[in-house]
Short mmCIF file of C-alpha atoms in Angstrom, two decimals:
data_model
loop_
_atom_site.label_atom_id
_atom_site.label_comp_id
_atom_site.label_asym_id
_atom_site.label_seq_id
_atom_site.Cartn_x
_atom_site.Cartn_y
_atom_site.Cartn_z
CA UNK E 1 17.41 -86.25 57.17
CA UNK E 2 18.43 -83.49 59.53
CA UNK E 3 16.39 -80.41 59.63
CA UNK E 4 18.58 -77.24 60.86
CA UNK E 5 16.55 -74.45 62.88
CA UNK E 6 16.81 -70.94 60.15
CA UNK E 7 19.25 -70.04 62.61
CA UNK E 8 21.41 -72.24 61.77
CA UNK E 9 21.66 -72.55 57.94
CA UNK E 10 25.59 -73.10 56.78
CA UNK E 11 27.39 -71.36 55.44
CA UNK E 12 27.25 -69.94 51.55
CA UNK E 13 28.69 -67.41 49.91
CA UNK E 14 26.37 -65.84 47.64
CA UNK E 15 27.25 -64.15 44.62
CA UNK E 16 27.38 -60.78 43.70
CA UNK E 17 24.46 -60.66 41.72
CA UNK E 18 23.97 -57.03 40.26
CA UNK E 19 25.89 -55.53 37.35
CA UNK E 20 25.15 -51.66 36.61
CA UNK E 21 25.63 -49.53 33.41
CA UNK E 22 24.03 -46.25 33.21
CA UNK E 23 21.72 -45.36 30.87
CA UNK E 24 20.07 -41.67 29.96
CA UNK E 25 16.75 -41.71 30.75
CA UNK E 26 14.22 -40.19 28.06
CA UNK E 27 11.66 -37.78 28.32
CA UNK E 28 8.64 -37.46 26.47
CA UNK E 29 5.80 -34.71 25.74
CA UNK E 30 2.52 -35.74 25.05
CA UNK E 31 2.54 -38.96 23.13
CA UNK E 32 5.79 -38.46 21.18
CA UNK E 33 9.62 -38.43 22.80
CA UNK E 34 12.73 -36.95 22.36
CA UNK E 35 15.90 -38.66 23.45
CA UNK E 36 18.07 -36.09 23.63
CA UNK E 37 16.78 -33.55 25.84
CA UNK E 38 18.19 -34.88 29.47
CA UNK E 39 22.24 -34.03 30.48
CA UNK E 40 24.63 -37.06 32.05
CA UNK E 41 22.80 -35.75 35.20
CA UNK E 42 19.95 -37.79 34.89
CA UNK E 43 21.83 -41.27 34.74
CA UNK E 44 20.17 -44.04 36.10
CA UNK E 45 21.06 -47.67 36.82
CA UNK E 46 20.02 -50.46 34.22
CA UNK E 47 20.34 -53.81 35.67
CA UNK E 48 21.89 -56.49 33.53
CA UNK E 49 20.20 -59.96 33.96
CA UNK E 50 20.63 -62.45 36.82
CA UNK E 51 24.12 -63.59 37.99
CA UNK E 52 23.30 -65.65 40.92
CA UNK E 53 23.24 -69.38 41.22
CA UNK E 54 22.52 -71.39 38.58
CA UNK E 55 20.29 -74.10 40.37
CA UNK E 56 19.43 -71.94 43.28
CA UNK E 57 16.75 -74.41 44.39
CA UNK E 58 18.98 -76.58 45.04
CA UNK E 59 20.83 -74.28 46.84
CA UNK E 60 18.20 -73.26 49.34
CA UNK E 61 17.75 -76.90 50.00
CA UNK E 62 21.27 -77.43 51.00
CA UNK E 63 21.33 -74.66 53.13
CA UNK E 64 18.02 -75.76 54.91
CA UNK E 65 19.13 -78.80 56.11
CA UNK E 66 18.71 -80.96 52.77
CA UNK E 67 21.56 -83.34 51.24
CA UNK E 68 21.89 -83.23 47.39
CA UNK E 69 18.95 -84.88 45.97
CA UNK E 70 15.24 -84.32 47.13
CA UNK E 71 13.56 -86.80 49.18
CA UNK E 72 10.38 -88.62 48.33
CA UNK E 73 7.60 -86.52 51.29
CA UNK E 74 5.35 -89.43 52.28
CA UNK E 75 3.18 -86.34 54.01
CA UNK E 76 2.47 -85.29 50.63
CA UNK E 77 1.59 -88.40 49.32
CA UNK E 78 -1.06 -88.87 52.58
CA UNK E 79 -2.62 -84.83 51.75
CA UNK E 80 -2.91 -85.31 47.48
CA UNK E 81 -5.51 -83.87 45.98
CA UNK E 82 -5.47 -85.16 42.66
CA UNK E 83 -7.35 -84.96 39.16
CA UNK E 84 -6.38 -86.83 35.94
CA UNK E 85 -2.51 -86.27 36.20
CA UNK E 86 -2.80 -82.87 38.46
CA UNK E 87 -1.75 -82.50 41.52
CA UNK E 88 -1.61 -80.41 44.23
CA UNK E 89 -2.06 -80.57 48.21
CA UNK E 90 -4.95 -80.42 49.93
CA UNK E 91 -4.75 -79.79 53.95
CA UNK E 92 -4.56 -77.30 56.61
CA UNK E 93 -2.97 -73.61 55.22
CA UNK E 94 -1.32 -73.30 59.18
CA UNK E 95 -0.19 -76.80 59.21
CA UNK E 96 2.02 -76.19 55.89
CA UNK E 97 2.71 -73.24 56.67
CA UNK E 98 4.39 -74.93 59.63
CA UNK E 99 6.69 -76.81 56.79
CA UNK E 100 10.46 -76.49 56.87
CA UNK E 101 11.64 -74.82 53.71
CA UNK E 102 13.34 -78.15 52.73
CA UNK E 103 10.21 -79.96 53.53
CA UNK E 104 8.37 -78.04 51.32
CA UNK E 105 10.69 -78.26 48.29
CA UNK E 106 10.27 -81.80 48.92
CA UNK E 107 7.00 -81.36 48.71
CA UNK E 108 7.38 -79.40 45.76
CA UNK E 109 9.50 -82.35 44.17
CA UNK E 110 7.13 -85.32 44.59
CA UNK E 111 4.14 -83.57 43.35
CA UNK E 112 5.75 -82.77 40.21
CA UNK E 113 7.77 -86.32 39.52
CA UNK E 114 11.01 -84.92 40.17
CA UNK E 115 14.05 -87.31 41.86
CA UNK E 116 17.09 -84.85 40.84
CA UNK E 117 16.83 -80.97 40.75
CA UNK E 118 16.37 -79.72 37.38
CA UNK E 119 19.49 -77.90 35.82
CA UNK E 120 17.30 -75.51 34.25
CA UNK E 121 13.53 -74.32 34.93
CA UNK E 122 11.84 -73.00 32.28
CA UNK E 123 8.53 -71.18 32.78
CA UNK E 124 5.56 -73.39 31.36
CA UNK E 125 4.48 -73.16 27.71
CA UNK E 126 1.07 -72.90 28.24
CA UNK E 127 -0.63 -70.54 25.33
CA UNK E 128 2.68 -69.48 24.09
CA UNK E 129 3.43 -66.02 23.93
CA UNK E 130 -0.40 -64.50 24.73
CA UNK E 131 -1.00 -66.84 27.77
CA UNK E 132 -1.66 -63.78 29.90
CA UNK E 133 -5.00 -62.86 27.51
CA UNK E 134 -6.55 -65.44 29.26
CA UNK E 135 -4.90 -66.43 32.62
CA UNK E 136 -6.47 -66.49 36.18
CA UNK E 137 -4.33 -64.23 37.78
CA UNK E 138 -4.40 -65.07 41.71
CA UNK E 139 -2.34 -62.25 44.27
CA UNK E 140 -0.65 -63.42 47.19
CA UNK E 141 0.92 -60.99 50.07
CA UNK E 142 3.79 -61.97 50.98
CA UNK E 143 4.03 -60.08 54.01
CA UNK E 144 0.78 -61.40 55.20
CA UNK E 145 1.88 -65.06 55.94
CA UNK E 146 5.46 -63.81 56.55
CA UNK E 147 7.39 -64.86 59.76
CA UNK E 148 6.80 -62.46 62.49
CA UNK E 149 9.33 -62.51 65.46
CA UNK E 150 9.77 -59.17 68.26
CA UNK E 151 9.26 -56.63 65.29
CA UNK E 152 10.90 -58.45 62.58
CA UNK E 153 8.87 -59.45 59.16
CA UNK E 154 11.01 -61.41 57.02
CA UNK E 155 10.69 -65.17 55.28
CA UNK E 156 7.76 -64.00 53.05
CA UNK E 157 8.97 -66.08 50.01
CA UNK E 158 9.46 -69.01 51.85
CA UNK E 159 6.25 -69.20 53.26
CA UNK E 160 4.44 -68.25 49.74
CA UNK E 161 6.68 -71.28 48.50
CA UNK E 162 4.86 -72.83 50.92
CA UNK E 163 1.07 -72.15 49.91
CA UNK E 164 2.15 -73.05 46.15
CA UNK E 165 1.38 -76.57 47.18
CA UNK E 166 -2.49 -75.60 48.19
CA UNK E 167 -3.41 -73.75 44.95
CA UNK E 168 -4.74 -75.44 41.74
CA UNK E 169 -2.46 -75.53 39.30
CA UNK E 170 -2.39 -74.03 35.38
CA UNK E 171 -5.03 -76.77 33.32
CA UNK E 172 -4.04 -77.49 29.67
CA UNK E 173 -6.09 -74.30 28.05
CA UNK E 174 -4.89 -71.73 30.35
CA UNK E 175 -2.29 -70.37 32.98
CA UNK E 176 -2.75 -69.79 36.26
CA UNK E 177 -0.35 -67.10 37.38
CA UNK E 178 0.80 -66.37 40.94
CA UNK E 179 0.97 -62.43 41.52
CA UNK E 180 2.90 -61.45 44.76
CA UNK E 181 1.58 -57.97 45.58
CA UNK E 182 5.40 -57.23 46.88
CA UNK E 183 8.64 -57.24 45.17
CA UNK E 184 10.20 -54.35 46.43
CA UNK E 185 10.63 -52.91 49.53
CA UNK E 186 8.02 -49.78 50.87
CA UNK E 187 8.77 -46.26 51.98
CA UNK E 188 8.92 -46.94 55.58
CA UNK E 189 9.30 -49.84 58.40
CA UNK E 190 10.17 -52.27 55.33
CA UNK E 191 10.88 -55.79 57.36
CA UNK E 192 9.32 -54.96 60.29
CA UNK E 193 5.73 -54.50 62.11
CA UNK E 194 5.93 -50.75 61.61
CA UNK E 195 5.85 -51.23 57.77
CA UNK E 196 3.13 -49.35 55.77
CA UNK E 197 1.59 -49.43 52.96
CA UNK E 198 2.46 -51.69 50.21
CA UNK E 199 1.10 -49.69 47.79
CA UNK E 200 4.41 -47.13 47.96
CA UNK E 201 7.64 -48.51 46.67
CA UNK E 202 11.33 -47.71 46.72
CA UNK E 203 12.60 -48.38 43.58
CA UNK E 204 16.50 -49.28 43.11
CA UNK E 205 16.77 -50.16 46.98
CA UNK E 206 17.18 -54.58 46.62
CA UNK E 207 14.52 -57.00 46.99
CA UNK E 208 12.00 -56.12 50.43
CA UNK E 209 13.08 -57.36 53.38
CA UNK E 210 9.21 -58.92 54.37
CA UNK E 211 9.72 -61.62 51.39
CA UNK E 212 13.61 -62.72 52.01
CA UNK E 213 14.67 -64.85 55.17
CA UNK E 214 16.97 -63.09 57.48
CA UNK E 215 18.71 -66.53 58.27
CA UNK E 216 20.14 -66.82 54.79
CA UNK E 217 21.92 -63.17 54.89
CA UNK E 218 25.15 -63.43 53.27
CA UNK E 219 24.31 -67.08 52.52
CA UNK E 220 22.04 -66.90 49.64
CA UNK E 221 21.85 -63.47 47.77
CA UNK E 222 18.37 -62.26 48.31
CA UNK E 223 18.00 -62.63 44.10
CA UNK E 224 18.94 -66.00 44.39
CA UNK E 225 15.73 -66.66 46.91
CA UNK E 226 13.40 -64.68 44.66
CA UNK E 227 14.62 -67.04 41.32
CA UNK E 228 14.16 -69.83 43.80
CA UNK E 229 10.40 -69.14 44.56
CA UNK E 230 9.78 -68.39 40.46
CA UNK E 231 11.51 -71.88 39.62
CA UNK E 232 9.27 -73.80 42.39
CA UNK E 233 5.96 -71.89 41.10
CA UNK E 234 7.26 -73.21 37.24
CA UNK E 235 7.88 -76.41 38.12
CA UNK E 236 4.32 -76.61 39.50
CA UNK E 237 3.31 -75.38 36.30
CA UNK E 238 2.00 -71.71 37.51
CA UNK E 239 3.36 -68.35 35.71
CA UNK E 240 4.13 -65.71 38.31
CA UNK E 241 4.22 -61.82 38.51
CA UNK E 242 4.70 -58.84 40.70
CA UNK E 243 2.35 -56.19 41.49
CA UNK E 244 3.62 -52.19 40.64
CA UNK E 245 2.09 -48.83 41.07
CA UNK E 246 2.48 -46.34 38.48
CA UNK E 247 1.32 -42.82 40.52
CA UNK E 248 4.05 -40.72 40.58
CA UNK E 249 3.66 -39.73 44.70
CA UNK E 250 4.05 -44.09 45.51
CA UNK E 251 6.98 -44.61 44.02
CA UNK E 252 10.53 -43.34 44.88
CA UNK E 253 14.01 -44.54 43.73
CA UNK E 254 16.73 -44.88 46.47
CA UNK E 255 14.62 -42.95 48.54
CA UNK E 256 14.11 -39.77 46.62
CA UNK E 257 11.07 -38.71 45.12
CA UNK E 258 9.57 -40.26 42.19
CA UNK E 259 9.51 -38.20 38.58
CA UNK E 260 8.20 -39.44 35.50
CA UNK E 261 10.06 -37.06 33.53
CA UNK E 262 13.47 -38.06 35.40
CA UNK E 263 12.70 -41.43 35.83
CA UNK E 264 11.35 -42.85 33.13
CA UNK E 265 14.47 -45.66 32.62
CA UNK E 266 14.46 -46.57 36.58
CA UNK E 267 11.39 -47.70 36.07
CA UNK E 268 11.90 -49.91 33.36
CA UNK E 269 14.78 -51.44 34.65
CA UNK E 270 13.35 -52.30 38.08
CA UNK E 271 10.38 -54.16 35.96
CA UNK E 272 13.26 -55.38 33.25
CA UNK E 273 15.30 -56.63 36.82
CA UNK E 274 11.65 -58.44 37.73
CA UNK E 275 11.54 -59.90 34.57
CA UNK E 276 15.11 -61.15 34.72
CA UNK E 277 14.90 -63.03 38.45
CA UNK E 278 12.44 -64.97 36.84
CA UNK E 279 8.79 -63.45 36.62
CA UNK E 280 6.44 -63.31 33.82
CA UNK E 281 3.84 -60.61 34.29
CA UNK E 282 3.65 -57.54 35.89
CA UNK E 283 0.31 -55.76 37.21
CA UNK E 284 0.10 -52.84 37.28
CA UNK E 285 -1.43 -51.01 39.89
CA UNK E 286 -3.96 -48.32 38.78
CA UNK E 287 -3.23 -48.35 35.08
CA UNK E 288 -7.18 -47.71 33.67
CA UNK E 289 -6.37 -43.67 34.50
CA UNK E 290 -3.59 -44.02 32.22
CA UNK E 291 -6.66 -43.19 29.71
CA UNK E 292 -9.26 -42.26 32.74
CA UNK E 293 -8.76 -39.87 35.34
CA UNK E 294 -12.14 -40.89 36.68
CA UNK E 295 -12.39 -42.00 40.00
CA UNK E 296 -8.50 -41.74 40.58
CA UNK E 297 -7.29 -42.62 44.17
CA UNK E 298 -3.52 -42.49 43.44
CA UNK E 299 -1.20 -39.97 44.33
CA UNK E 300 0.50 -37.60 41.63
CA UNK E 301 0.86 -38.21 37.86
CA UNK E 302 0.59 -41.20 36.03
CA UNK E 303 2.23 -42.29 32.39
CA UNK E 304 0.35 -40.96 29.42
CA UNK E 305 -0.76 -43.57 26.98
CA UNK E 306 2.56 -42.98 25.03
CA UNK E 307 4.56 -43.24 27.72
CA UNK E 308 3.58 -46.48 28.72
CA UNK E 309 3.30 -47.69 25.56
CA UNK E 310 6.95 -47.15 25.50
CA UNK E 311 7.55 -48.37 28.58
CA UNK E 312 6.03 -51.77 27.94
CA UNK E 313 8.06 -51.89 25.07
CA UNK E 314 11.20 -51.48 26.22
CA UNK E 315 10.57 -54.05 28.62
CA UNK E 316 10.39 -56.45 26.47
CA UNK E 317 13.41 -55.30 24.63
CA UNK E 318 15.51 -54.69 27.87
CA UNK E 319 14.23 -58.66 28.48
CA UNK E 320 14.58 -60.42 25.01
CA UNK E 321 11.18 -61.65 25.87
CA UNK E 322 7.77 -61.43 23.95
CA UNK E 323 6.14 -64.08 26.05
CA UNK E 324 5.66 -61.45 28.98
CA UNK E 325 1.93 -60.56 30.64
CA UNK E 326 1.11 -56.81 31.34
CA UNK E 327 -1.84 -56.71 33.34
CA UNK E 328 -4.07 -53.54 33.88
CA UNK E 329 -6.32 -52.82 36.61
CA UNK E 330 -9.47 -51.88 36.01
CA UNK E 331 -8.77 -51.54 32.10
CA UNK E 332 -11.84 -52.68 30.46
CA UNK E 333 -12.59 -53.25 26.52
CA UNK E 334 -11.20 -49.89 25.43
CA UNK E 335 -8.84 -50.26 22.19
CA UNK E 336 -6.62 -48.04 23.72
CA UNK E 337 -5.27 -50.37 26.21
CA UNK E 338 -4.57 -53.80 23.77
CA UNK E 339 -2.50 -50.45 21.31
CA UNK E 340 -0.54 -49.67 24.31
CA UNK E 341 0.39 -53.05 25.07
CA UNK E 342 -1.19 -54.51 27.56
CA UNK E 343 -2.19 -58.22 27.58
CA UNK E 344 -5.28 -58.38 30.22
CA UNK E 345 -7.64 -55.89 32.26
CA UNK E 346 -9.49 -56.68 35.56
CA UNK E 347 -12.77 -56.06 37.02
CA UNK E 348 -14.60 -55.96 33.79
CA UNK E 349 -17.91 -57.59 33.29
CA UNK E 350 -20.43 -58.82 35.96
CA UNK E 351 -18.99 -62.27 37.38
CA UNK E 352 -22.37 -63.02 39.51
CA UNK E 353 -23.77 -64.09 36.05
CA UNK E 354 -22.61 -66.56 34.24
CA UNK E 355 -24.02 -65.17 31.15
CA UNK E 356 -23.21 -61.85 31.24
CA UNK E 357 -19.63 -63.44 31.31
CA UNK E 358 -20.02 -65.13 28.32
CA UNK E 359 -21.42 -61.95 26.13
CA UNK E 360 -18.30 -59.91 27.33
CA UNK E 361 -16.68 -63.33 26.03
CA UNK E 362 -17.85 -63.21 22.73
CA UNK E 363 -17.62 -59.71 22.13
CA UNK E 364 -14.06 -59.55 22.61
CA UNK E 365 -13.29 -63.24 20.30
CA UNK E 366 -11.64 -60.68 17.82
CA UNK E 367 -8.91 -59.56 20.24
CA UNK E 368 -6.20 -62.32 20.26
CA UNK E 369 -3.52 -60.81 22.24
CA UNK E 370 -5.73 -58.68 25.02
CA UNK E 371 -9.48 -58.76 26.55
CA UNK E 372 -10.75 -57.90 29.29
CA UNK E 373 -11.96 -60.07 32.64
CA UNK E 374 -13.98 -60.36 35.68
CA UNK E 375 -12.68 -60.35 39.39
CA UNK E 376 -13.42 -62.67 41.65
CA UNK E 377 -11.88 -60.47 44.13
CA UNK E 378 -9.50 -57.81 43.93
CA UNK E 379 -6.83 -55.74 46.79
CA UNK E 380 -10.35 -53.67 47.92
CA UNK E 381 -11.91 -56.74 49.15
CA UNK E 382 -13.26 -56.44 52.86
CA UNK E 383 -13.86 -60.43 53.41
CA UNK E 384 -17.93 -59.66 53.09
CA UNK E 385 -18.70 -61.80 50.64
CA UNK E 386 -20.37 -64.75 50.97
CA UNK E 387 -18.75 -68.30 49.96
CA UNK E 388 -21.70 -69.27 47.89
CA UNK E 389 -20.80 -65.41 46.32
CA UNK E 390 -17.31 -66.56 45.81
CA UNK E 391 -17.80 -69.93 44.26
CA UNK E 392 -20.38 -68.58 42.06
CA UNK E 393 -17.46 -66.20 41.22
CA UNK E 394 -14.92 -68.80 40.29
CA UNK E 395 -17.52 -71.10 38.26
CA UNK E 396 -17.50 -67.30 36.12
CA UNK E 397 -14.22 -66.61 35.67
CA UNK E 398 -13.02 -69.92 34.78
CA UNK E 399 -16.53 -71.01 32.94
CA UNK E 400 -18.13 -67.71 31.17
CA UNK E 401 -17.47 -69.06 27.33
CA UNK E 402 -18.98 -70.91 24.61
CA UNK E 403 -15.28 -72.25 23.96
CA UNK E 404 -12.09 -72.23 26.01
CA UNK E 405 -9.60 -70.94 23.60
CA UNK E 406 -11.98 -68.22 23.71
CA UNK E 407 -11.67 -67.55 27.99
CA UNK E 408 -11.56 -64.15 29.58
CA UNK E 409 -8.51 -63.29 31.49
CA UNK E 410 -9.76 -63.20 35.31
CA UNK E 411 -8.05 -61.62 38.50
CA UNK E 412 -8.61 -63.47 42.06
CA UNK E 413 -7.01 -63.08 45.93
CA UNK E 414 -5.21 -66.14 47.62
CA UNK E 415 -8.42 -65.52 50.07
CA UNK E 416 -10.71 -66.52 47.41
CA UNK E 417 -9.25 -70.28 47.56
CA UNK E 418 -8.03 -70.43 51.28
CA UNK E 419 -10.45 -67.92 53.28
CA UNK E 420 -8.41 -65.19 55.69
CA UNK E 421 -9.43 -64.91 59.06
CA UNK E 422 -12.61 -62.95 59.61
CA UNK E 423 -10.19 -60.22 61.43
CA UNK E 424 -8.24 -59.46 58.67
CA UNK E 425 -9.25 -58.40 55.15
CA UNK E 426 -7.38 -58.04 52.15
CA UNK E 427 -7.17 -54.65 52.02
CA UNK E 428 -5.94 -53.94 55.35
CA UNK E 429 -2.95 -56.08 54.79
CA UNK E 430 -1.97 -53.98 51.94
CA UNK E 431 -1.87 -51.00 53.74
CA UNK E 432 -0.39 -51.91 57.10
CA UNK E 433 0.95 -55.01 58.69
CA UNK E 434 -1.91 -56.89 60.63
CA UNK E 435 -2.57 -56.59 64.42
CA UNK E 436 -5.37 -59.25 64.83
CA UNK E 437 -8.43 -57.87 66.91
CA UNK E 438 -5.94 -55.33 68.21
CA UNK E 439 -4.09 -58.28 70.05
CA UNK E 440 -0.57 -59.34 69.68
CA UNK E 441 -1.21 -61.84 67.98
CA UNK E 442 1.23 -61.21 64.92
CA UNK E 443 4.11 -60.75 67.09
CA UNK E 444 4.63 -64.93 67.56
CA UNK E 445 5.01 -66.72 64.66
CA UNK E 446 3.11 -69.80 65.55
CA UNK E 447 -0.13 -67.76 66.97
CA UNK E 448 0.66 -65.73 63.80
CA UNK E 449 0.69 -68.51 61.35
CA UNK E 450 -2.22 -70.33 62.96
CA UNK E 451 -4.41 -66.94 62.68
CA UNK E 452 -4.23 -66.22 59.26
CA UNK E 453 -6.55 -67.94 57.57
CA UNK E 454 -9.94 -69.71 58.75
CA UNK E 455 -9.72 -73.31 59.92
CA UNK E 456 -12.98 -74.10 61.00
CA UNK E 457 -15.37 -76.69 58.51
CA UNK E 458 -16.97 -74.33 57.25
CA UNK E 459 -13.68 -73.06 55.64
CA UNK E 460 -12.41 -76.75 54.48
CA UNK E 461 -15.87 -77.45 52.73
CA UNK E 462 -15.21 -74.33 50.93
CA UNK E 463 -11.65 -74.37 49.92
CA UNK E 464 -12.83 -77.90 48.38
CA UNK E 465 -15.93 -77.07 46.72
CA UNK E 466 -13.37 -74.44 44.94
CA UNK E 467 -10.95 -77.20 44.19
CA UNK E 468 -13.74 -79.30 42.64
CA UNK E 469 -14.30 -75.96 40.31
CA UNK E 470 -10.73 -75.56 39.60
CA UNK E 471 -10.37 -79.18 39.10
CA UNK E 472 -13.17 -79.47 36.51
CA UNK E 473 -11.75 -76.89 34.63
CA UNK E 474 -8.48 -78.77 34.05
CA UNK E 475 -9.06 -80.27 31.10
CA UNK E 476 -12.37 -78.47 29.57
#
């Protein structure tokens, strides 16, 4: 099988893939609203489902190089980790990073059974429609194993298609779900080394330029590679969702600032447009001082509880779906959060103790469509933690019950599974794009790649130690 350089893809036409209608926004006033105070004025666009290719994995595979069917990967065969009928890949992070897109999907193929691409991928039923109550939600950045060449970021997707292969996947109680911490693009430098903070988004602007591949422009629509990446992570059995911010001052639509009184309906359709390229859950950035000012680091108004209990609902109506995740951060076992909607809440309850684990367990039996979990790690993690801190962590989140219909909801980084680089931390990469040690490191892709993440044996014992934990929880 030939492998074409990204500069080389073929040709494709890609679709137009967005259809508009506008649609008044509404206001609100406290917790009640009234759709009929804005004018025509205050039109904004409601996207209207997915239009690209029907079988855009296969797509992507034709245009990296692959023929019409997948090939059988013999390298995956010779890196399986495997436990009772799981699988998933156990080797170097840089090394399959270094994959070929079509290589990977191969990949992708063989550890899931598959000899033809599926005609339609369905997310997994695992937990029906209040999987996300208790899921181990794990975030990737995208734009932190992204390609980086003179300036450019781009090929985020493909490369988190890549790491898919490394992570445990879902076990027959409960979900694990893949959170990218990007969807759409940021205020400034989107695409390239100068980009800031991921924590600011443009709203209504197309899919960020760190997560699509510049070699597939006006080959594959840049929709067509995000619904590519969700059917890979489903066919590996994981759930997926996007990370959003809900202070007023990080968010903007077409580049104008952000109102929650004039864009109310923007915002649901850009998380209605999420939902419709293929994701299940949405976090949601900052969403305990919906209720609790206290301790507030965002910029500008948030939603009042009414609001967003409106504005989860009307996601799911925009969607048709009621199987959907909305995850708060730092929203512990208040009422107030399971009556607006919400499915899960993070950083809640000590995860250094077992036990303590299992009382906020029990407590919480009651609720069957939200509770309340620990971290392992979160977006604020510095990288100080200890591995025997972190594996104690994991044997927590996926352990701390008396029975596992009964498991908390917990939130994790990709670092707690594959450890970053002790130059980087998980924080920094959300706020800047990374210049290791001050060097230029990022500016190669192959120094970049192989700089990410820790290699040394110390690294390996622990990415398998966590395996073993993940692995024992498969079929508890």
């Amino acid at each position: 099988m030939k492998i074409l350089p990204i500069s080389q893809y073929q040709n494709s036409k890609s679709q137009k893939t967005q259809a508009s209608k506008p649609i008044i926004a509404n206001s609100y006033s406290g917790n009640s609203y009234n759709k009929s105070v804005y004018a025509p004025r205050n039109l904004s666009i409601a996207f209207n489902g997915y239009f690209g290719d029907r079988q855009p994995v296969a797509k992507l595979y034709r245009l990296t190089g692959g023929e019409q069917t997948p090939e059988h990967d013999n390298w995956t065969d010779e890196h399986i980790y495997e436990k009772g009928y799981k699988k998933w890949v156990n080797a170097l992070p840089n090394e399959t990073l270094k994959r070929t897109p079509t290589e990977i999907i191969d990949s992708i193929m063989t550890l899931t059974g598959q000899t033809q691409f599926p005609k339609y991928v369905s997310t997994p039923n695992i937990g029906g429609d209040t999987w996300g109550r208790r899921a181990n939600y794990i975030e990737i950045n995208p734009r932190l194993i992204a390609k980086y060449d003179n300036g450019v970021v781009s090929d985020g997707l493909l490369n988190t298609m890549k790491l898919l292969t490394l992570i445990p996947p879902s076990s027959e109680n409960f979900a694990n779900c893949i959170i990218l911490s990007q969807l759409y693009p940021s205020f400034y430098g989107d695409g390239t080394t100068h980009d800031e903070t991921l924590y600011h988004i443009n709203l209504h602007n197309g899919i960020s330029k760190n997560l699509t591949a510049r070699g597939l422009d006006y080959k594959m629509g840049d929709d067509e590679q995000v619904k590519a990446f969700n059917d890979l992570a489903h066919l590996m059995g994981f759930k997926t969702g996007i990370r959003m911010p809900i202070s007023e001052g990080q968010l903007k639509v077409r580049g104008r600032n952000f109102s929650w009184q004039r864009d109310e309906q923007a915002y649901i359709d850009s998380c209605a447009w999420a939902i419709e390229l293929g994701f299940d859950a949405i976090y949601f950035d900052s969403a305990k001082h919906v209720v609790d000012m206290n301790g507030y680091c965002g910029i500008g108004q948030v939603p009042n509880a009414g609001q967003m209990a409106y504005i989860l609902n009307k996601i799911k109506e925009q969607t048709g779906r009621t199987d959907l995740s909305f995850i708060g951060e730092k929203c512990g076992d208040n009422p107030a959060f399971k009556t607006m909607g919400f499915t899960a809440g993070t950083e809640w309850g000590n995860p250094d103790d077992i036990e303590y684990i299992k009382y906020e367990c029990r407590k919480q039996i009651g609720s069957e469509t939200y509770a309340a979990g620990p971290d392992v790690s979160n977006d604020n993690d510095y990288g100080t933690k200890s591995f025997e801190t972190r594996l104690k962590r994991i044997h927590s989140c996926l352990f701390g019950y008396d029975n596992p219909k009964d498991k908390l909801p917990s939130f994790m980084q990709i670092n707690d599974i594959l450890p970053l680089s002790p130059y980087i931390n998980t924080h920094k990469v959300m706020e800047q794009t990374v210049q290791m040690n001050g060097s230029n490191a990022w500016t190669e892709c192959e120094r970049h790649l192989d700089g990410v993440f820790r290699l040394d044996e110390n690294a390996r014992n622990y990415t398998e130690n966590a395996y073993r934990i993940f692995g024992d929880a498969l079929y508890d």
